[in-house]
XYZ file of N, CA and C in Angstrom:
141
model
N 2.656 -4.138 5.794
C 3.397 -3.211 4.975
C 4.396 -4.015 4.169
N 4.597 -3.598 2.957
C 5.585 -4.235 2.032
C 6.427 -3.162 1.388
N 7.738 -3.293 1.445
C 8.632 -2.351 0.813
C 9.246 -3.068 -0.413
N 9.171 -2.379 -1.564
C 9.742 -2.928 -2.803
C 11.146 -2.354 -2.917
N 12.175 -3.187 -2.978
C 13.524 -2.676 -3.092
C 13.726 -1.909 -4.388
N 14.623 -0.899 -4.330
C 14.927 -0.091 -5.498
C 15.412 -0.982 -6.618
N 14.912 -0.697 -7.831
C 15.334 -1.415 -9.012
C 14.544 -2.684 -9.280
N 13.636 -3.068 -8.430
C 12.845 -4.269 -8.613
C 11.599 -3.867 -9.415
N 11.339 -4.592 -10.545
C 10.178 -4.366 -11.338
C 8.995 -4.994 -10.615
N 7.927 -4.232 -10.428
C 6.773 -4.768 -9.738
C 5.519 -4.222 -10.434
N 4.536 -5.089 -10.590
C 3.294 -4.728 -11.251
C 2.160 -5.162 -10.333
N 1.825 -4.335 -9.332
C 0.790 -4.724 -8.390
C -0.560 -4.784 -9.020
N -1.330 -5.791 -8.596
C -2.707 -6.007 -9.075
C -3.582 -6.352 -7.886
N -4.786 -5.787 -7.844
C -5.709 -6.109 -6.812
C -7.065 -6.489 -7.396
N -7.645 -7.529 -6.984
C -8.959 -7.935 -7.513
C -10.058 -7.069 -6.904
N -9.849 -6.541 -5.729
C -10.805 -5.672 -5.039
C -10.152 -4.352 -4.764
N -10.947 -3.344 -4.430
C -10.418 -2.030 -4.118
C -9.377 -2.158 -2.964
N -8.277 -1.406 -3.070
C -7.318 -1.336 -2.000
C -6.734 0.041 -1.942
N -6.091 0.345 -0.829
C -5.486 1.647 -0.604
C -3.994 1.475 -0.417
N -3.243 2.429 -0.891
C -1.772 2.355 -0.719
C -1.282 3.704 -0.133
N -0.137 3.637 0.471
C 0.554 4.834 0.920
C 1.947 4.784 0.245
N 2.210 5.752 -0.620
C 3.468 5.812 -1.364
C 4.352 6.789 -0.665
N 5.525 6.312 -0.214
C 6.477 7.178 0.470
C 7.775 7.229 -0.387
N 8.141 8.387 -0.833
C 9.324 8.551 -1.651
C 9.879 9.955 -1.462
N 11.150 10.145 -1.860
C 11.737 11.470 -1.705
C 11.030 12.505 -2.577
N 11.030 13.799 -2.149
C 10.371 14.827 -2.942
C 11.015 14.980 -4.299
N 12.261 14.561 -4.466
C 12.965 14.664 -5.718
C 12.602 13.607 -6.737
N 11.816 12.602 -6.353
C 11.379 11.523 -7.234
C 10.442 12.072 -8.307
N 10.711 11.656 -9.541
C 9.796 12.060 -10.637
C 8.890 10.912 -10.960
N 7.563 11.243 -11.221
C 6.613 10.164 -11.438
C 6.822 9.397 -12.749
N 7.683 9.948 -13.603
C 8.009 9.266 -14.879
C 9.451 8.704 -14.827
N 9.981 8.597 -13.621
C 11.369 8.092 -13.512
C 12.362 9.158 -13.989
N 13.410 8.718 -14.625
C 14.420 9.676 -15.113
C 14.141 10.079 -16.587
N 12.923 9.883 -17.023
C 12.573 10.160 -18.407
C 11.741 11.466 -18.442
N 12.158 12.421 -19.228
C 11.355 13.650 -19.441
C 10.469 13.382 -20.629
N 9.149 13.539 -20.478
C 8.215 13.302 -21.593
C 7.043 14.293 -21.424
N 6.087 14.165 -22.323
C 4.883 15.001 -22.245
C 4.090 14.700 -21.001
N 4.275 13.515 -20.439
C 3.529 13.151 -19.234
C 4.214 13.626 -17.944
N 5.456 14.079 -18.032
C 6.181 14.581 -16.864
C 5.541 15.866 -16.303
N 5.267 15.905 -14.999
C 4.661 17.072 -14.400
C 5.528 17.495 -13.216
N 5.628 18.758 -12.934
C 6.349 19.232 -11.745
C 5.573 18.882 -10.514
N 6.252 18.998 -9.355
C 5.565 18.717 -8.071
C 4.415 19.683 -7.882
N 4.621 20.976 -8.261
C 3.547 21.981 -8.136
C 2.325 21.587 -8.992
N 2.564 21.090 -10.214
C 1.490 20.694 -11.067
C 0.763 19.493 -10.481
N 1.483 18.582 -9.880
C 0.868 17.368 -9.290
C -0.018 17.728 -8.132
N 0.384 18.733 -7.358
C -0.353 19.119 -6.143
C -1.483 20.079 -6.399
N -1.544 20.635 -7.630
C -2.599 21.624 -7.954
C -3.956 20.988 -8.077
C-alpha cells in the first residue's frame, strides 16, 4: 500500500493492468475545488 500525501502531484503509470483502491472523504470532488462541465455530484457518479 502507498499513501500519497496531500498536495503532492503524482502521475501514476502502469505498464500492465493494475487495480487500485481509492479512499477519500465523501466531500471530495473528483475535479478538485474547480467547478466545470466535468464536475458531477456523488449521486451522478454512483448512478
